[in-house]
Coordinates of C-alpha atoms and ligand atoms in Angstrom, one line a residue:
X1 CA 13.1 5.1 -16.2
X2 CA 13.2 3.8 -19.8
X3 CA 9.8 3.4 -21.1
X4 CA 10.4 0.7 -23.6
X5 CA 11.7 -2.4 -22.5
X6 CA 14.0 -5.2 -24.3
X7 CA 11.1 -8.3 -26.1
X8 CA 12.6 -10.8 -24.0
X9 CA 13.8 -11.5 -20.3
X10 CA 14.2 -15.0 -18.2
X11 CA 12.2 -13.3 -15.7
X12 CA 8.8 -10.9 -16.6
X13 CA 7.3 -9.7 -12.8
X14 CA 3.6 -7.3 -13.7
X15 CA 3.0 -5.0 -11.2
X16 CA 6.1 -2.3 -9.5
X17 CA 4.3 -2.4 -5.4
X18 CA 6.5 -3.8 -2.9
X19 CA 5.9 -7.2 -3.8
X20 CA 6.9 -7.0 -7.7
X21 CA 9.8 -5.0 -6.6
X22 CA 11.3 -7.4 -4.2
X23 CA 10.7 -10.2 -6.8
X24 CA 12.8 -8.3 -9.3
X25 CA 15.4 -7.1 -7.0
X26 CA 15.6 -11.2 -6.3
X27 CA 15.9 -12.0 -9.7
X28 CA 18.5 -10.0 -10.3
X29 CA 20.7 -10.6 -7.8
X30 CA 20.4 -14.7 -8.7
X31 CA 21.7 -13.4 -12.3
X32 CA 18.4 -13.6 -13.6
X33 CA 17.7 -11.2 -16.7
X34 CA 13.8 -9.2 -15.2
X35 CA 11.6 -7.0 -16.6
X36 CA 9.0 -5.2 -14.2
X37 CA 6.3 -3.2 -15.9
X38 CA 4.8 -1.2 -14.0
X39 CA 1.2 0.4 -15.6
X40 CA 1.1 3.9 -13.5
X41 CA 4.3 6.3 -13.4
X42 CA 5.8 5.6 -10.5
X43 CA 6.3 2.4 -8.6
X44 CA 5.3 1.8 -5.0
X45 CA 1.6 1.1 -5.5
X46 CA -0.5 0.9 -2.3
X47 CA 3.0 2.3 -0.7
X48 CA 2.4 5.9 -1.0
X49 CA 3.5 8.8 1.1
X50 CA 2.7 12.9 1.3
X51 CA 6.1 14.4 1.1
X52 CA 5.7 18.1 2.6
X53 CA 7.1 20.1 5.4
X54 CA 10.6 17.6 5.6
X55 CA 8.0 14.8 6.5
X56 CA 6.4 11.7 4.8
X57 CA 3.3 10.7 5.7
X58 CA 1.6 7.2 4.6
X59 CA -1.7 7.5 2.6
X60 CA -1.5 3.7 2.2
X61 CA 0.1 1.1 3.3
X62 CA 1.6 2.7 7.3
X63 CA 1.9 -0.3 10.3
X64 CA 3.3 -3.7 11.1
X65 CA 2.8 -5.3 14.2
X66 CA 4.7 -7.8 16.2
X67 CA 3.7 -10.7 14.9
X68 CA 4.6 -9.1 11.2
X69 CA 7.9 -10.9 11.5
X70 CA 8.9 -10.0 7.9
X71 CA 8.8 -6.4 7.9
X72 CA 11.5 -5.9 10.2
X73 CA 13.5 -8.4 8.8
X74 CA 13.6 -6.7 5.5
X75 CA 14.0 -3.0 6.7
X76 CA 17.4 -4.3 8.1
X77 CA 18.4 -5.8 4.9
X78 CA 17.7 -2.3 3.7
X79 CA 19.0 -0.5 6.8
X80 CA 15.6 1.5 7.0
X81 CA 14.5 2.0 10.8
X82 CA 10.9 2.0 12.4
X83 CA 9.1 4.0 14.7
X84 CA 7.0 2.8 17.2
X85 CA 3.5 4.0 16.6
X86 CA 2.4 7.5 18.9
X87 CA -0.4 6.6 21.2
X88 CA 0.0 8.1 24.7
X89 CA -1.9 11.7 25.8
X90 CA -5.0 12.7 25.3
X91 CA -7.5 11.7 22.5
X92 CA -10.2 13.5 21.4
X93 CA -13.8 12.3 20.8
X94 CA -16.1 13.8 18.1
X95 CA -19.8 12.9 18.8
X96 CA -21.3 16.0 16.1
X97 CA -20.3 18.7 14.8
X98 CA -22.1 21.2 16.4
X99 CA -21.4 19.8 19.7
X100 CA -17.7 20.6 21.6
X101 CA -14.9 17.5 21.1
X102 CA -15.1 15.3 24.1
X103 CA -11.1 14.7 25.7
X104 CA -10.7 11.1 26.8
X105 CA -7.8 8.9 28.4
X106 CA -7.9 6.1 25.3
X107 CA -9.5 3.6 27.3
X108 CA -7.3 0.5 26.6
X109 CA -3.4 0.3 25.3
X110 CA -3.7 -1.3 21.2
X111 CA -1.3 -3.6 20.6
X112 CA 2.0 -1.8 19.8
X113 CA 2.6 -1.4 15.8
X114 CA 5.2 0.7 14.2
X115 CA 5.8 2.9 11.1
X116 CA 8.8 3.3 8.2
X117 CA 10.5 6.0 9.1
X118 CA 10.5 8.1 5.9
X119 CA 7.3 6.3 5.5
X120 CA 6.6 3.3 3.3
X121 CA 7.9 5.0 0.1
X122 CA 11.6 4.4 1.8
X123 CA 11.2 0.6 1.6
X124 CA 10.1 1.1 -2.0
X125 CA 13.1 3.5 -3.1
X126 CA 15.3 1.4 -0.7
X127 CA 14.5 -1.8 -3.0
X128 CA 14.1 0.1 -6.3
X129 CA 17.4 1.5 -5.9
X130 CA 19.2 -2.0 -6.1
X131 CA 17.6 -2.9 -8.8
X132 CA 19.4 -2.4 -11.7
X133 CA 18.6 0.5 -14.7
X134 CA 16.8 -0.7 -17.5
X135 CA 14.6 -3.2 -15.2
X136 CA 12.1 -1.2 -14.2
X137 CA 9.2 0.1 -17.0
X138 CA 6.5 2.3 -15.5
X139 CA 3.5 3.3 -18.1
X140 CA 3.4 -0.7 -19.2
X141 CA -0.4 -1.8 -19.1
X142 CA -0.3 -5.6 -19.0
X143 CA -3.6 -7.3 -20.7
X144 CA -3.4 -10.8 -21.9
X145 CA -0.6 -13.9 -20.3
X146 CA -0.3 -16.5 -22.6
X147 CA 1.8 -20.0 -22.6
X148 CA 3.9 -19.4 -25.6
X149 CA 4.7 -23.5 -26.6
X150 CA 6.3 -25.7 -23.9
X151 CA 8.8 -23.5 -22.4
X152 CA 8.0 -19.6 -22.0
X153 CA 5.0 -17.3 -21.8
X154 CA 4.1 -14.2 -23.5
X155 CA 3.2 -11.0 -21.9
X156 CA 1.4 -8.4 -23.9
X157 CA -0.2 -4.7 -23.0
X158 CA -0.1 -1.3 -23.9
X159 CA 2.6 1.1 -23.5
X160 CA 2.6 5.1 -24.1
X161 CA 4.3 4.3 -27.0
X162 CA 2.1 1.7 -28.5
X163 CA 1.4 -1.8 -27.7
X164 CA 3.8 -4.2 -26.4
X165 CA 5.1 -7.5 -26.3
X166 CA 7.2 -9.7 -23.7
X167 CA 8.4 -13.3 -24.2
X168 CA 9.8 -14.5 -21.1
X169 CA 10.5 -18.1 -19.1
X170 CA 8.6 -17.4 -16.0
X171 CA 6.2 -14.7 -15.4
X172 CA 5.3 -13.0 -11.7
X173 CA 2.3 -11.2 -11.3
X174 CA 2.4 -8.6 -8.7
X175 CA -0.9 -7.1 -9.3
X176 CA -3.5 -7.4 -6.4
X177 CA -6.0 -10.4 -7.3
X178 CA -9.1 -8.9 -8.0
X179 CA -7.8 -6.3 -10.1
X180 CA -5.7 -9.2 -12.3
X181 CA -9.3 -11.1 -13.0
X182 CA -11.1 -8.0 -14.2
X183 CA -8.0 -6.5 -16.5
X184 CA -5.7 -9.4 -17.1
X185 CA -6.8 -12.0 -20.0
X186 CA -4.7 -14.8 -18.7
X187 CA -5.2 -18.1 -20.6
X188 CA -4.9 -20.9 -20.0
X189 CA -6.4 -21.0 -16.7
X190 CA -8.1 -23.5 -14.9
X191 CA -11.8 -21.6 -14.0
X192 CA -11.2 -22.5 -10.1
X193 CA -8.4 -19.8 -10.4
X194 CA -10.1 -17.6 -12.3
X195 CA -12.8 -17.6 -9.9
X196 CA -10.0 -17.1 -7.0
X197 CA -8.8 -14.4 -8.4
X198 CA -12.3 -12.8 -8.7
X199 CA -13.5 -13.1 -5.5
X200 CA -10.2 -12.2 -3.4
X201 CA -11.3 -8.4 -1.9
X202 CA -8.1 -6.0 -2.3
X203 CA -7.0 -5.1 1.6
X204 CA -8.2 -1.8 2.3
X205 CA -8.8 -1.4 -1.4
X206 CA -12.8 0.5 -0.1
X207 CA -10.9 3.1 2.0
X208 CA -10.0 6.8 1.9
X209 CA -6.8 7.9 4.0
X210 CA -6.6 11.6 4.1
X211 CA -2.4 13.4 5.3
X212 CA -2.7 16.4 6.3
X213 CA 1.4 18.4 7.4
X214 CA 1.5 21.3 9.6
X215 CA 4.6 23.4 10.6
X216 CA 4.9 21.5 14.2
X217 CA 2.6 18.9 15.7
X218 CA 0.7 21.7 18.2
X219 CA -1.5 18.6 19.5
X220 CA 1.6 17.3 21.1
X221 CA 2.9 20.3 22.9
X222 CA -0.3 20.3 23.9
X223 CA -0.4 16.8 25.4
X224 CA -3.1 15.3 23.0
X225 CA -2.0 12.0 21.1
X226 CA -2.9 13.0 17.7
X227 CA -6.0 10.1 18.2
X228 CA -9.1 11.0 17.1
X229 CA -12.5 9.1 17.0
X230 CA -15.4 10.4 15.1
X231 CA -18.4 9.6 14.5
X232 CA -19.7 12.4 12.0
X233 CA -15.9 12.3 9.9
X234 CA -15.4 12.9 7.0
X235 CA -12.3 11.2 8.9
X236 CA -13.7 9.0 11.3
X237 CA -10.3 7.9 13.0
X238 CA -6.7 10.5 12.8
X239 CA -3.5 9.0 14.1
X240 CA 0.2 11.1 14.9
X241 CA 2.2 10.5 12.2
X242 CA 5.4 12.8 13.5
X243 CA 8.6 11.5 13.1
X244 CA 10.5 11.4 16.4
X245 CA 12.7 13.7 14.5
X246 CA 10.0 16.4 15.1
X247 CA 10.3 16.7 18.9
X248 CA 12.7 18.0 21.1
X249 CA 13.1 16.8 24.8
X250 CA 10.2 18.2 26.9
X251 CA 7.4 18.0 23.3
X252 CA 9.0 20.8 22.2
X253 CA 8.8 21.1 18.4
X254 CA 11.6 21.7 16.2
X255 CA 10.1 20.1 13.0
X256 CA 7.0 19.9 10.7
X257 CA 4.1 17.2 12.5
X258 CA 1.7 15.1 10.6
X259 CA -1.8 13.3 11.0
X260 CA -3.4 10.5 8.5
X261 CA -6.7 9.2 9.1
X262 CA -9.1 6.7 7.4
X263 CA -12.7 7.8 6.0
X264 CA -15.2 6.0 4.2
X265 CA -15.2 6.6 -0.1
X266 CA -15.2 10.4 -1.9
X267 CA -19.5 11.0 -2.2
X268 CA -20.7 11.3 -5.5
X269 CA -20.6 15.3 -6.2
X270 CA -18.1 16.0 -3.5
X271 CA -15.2 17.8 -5.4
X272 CA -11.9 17.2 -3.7
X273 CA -11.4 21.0 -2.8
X274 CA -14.3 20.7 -0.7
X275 CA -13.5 17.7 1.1
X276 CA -10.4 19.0 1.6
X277 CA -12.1 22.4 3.2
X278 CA -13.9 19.6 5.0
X279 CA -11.0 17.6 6.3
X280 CA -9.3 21.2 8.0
X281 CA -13.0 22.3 9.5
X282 CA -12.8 19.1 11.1
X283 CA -9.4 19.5 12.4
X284 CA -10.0 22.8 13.6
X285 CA -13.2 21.6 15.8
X286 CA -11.0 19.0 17.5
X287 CA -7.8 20.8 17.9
X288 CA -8.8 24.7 17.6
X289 CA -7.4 27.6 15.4
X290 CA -3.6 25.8 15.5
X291 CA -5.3 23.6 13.1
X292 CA -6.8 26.1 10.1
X293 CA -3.4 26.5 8.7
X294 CA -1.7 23.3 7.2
X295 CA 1.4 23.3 4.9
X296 CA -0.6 20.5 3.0
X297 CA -3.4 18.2 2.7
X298 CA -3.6 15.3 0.6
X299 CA -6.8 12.9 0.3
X300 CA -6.3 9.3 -1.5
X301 CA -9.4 7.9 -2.2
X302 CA -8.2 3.9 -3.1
X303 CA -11.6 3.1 -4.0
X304 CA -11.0 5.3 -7.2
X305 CA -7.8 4.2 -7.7
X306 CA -7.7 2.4 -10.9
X307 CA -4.6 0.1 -10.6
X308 CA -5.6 -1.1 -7.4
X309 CA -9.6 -1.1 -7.8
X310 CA -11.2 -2.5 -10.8
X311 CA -14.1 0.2 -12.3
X312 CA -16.4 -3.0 -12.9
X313 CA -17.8 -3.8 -9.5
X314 CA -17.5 -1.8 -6.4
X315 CA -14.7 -2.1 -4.3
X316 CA -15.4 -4.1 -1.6
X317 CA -14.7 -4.2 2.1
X318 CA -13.4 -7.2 3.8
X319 CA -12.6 -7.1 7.6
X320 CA -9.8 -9.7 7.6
X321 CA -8.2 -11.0 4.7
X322 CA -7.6 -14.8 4.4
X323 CA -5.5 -17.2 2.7
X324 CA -6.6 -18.2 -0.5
X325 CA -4.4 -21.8 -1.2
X326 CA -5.4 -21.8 -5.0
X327 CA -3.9 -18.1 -5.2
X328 CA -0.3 -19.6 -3.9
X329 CA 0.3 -22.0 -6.0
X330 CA 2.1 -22.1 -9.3
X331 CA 0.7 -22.5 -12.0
X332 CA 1.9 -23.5 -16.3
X333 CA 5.1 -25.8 -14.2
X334 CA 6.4 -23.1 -12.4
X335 CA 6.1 -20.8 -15.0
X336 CA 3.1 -18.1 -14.0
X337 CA 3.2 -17.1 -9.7
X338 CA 0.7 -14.7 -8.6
X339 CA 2.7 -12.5 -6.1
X340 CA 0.9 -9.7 -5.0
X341 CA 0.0 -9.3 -0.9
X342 CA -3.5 -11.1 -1.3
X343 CA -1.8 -14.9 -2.1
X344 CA 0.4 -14.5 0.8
X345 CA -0.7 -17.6 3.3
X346 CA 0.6 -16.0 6.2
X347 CA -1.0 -11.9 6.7
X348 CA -2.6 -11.7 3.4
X349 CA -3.2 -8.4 1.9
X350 CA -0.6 -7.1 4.2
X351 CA 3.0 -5.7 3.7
X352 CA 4.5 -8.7 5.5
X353 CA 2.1 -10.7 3.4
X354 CA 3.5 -9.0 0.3
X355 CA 6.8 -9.5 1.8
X356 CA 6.3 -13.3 1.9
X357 CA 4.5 -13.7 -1.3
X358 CA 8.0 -12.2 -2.7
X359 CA 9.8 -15.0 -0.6
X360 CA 7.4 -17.7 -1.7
X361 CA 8.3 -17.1 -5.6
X362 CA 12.0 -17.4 -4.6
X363 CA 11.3 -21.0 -2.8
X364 CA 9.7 -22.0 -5.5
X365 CA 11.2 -21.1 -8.4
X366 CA 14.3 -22.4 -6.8
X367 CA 13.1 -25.8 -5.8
X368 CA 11.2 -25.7 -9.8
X369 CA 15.0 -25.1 -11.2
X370 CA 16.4 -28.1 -8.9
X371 CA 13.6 -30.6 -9.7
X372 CA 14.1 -29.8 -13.6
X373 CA 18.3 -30.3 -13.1
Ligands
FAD1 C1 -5.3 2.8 2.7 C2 -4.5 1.6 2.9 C3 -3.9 1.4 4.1 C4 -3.1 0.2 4.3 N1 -2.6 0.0 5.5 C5 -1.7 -1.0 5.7 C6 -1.0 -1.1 6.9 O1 -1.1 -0.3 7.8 N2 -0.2 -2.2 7.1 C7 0.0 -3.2 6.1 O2 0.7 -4.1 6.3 N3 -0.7 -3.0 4.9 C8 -1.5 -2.0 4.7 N4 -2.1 -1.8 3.5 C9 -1.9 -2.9 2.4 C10 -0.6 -2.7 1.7 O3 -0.5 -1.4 1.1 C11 -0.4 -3.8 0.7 O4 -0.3 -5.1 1.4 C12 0.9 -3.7 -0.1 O5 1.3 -2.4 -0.4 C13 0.6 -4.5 -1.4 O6 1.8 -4.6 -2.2 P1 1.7 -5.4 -3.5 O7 3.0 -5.2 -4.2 O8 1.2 -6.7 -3.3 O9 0.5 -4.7 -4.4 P2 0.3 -3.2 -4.8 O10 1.0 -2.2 -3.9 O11 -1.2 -3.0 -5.0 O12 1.0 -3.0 -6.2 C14 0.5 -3.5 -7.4 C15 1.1 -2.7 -8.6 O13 0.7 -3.3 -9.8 C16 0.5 -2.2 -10.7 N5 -0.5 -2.6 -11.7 C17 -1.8 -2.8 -11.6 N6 -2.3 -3.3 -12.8 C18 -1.3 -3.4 -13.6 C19 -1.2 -3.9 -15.0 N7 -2.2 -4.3 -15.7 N8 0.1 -3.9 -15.6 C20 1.2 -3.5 -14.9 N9 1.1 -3.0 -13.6 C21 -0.1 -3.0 -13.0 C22 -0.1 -1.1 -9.8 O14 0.1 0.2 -10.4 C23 0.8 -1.3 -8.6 O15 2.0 -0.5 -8.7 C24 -2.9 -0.7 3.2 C25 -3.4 -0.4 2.0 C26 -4.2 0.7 1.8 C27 -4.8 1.0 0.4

């Protein structure tokens, strides 16, 4: 991807996750002229799969449910399919770790969710592939929006080649809330946004998701779901995350199987080889020798994560996001959107929330152009 982008654009969207990209891909296909830049070096943010063993699995961003309306629609448009989430079998119970793994019926059904198959990183190369070259910049920091006169703002940051500067008509910012308001000088803004911004927690931006591949999902030839509940971790809840792909009629295998699961932050002093050790000493207890040999193991710990969690101030939990209104609006006459999954008003923080916030930029840029014509 090229690394040093043209100094002007009619479109300038901060921030390459699923939002950001779908805005771009939008402007482009209405003609627009876009620039993305993208700080890290690759785009996808919170999207993020462990590619090992012929499967992905998602240590971010995995499930919709039904009532995430969006995410289906768009997989279409992209002619991705979904998987319906593995839940049935046996789960297993982990009370201590000197005590043997209890094996329980999952006492009642969770609402039905689904997965990307391919994982989430196939919506992101889906969209990022129909964007056209030269609109996509990865290792371009944004630091400072600024209204340049009447008609255009200016976007400045640091590149790896130096700093950087954009002028552009309208400007999309992509990047989650929280983090905007503790690296993003944006000025002029009224100080009821900038406290928005502030106090909007990143979805699941406190958690650690750990993917661990082996050669074949054993647990399933074996009847157990892939569900596990513990309460001494490090992972205190594991889910199946084998594509269908994987099984043969009967449970045989006949590809590699996969398991993510959610744990609280890295400690202070734990190195990630160790937690790592951890993770498969865990997975052996519930599942037995099958388990001591994974093809990989992959921990993401988002709380560290510097482009979604900002190093001033912890990262902090929030239960269920809501709909901030002040975070939806637009802001400089229709010139500067905040776009990222936290402004959606419908599922906040979530992919069908980022899916919408991409959708709200396009309603109202579009009714902005017909008021002005
Ligand atoms: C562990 C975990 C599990 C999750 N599980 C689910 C789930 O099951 N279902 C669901 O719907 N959602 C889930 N989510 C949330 C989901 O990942 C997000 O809703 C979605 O990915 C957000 O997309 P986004 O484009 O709004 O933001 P992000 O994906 O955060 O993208 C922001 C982008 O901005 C870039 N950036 C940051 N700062 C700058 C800067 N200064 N300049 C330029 N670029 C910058 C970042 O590098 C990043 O690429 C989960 C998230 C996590 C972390």
């Amino acid at each position: 991807m090229p690394r040093s982008p043209a100094t002007s654009a009619d479109v300038v969207v901060i921030g390459g996750g699923v939002a950001g990209l779908l805005v771009a891909h939008r402007c482009a296909a209405t003609g627009d002229s876009v620039l993305l830049l993208e700080a890290g070096e690759r785009v996808g943010g919170r999207c993020l799969s462990l590619d090992a063993g012929g499967i992905r699995v998602d240590l971010g961003a995995a499930w919709h449910w039904a009532e995430h309306t969006r995410v289906p629609r768009v997989l279409d448009r992209f002619s991705l399919a979904r998987i319906r989430q593995y839940e049935p079998g046996v789960a297993v119970f982990e009370s201590g770790r000197n005590r043997p793994v209890e094996h329980v019926d999952w006492p009642s059904t969770p609402p039905p969710s689904w997965r990307i198959e391919g994982g989430t990183q196939a919506l992101i190369d889906a969209v990022a592939d129909v964007i056209p070259d030269g609109t996509v910049h990865c290792g371009m920091r944004v630091d400072r929006i600024r209204q340049a006169g009447p008609d255009g703002i200016r976007v400045e940051g640091t590149g790896s080649e130096g700093p950087f500067s954009v002028e552009a008509a309208r400007c999309a910012c992509a990047v989650p809330p929280r983090l905007v308001a503790h690296t993003i000088d944006i000025r002029p803004l009224p100080s009821g946004v900038k406290d928005a911004l502030r106090h909007t927690p990143t979805w699941m931006s406190h958690s650690l998701k750990a993917g661990v591949v082996y050669d074949r999902p054993f647990w399933r030839e074996d009847g157990w779901s892939g569900r596990v509940r513990s309460l001494v971790g490090p992972i205190h809840d594991w889910h199946d995350a084998t594509p269908p792909a994987s099984l043969a009629s009967g449970g045989r295998s006949r590809g590699a199987g996969g398991l993510f699961g959610f744990g609280p932050p890295l400690q202070q002093g734990v190195s990630m080889d160790d937690f790592r050790k951890r993770i498969v000493e865990q997975l052996v207890h519930c599942y037995g020798p099958a388990a001591r040999d994974p093809v990989a193991v992959r921990v993401q710990d988002w709380s560290r994560a510097p482009r979604t969690t900002p190093s001033a101030g912890s990262a902090c939990r929030v239960d269920e996001p809501t709909a901030v209104p002040a975070l939806s609006r637009e802001y400089w006459n229709g010139r500067l959107h905040f776009v990222a999954a936290e402004t959606a008003c419908d599922h906040p923080g979530f992919l069908d929330g980022a899916i919408e916030a991409a959708q709200r930029w396009e309603e109202q840029t579009s009714a902005t152009a017909s008021a002005a014509a």
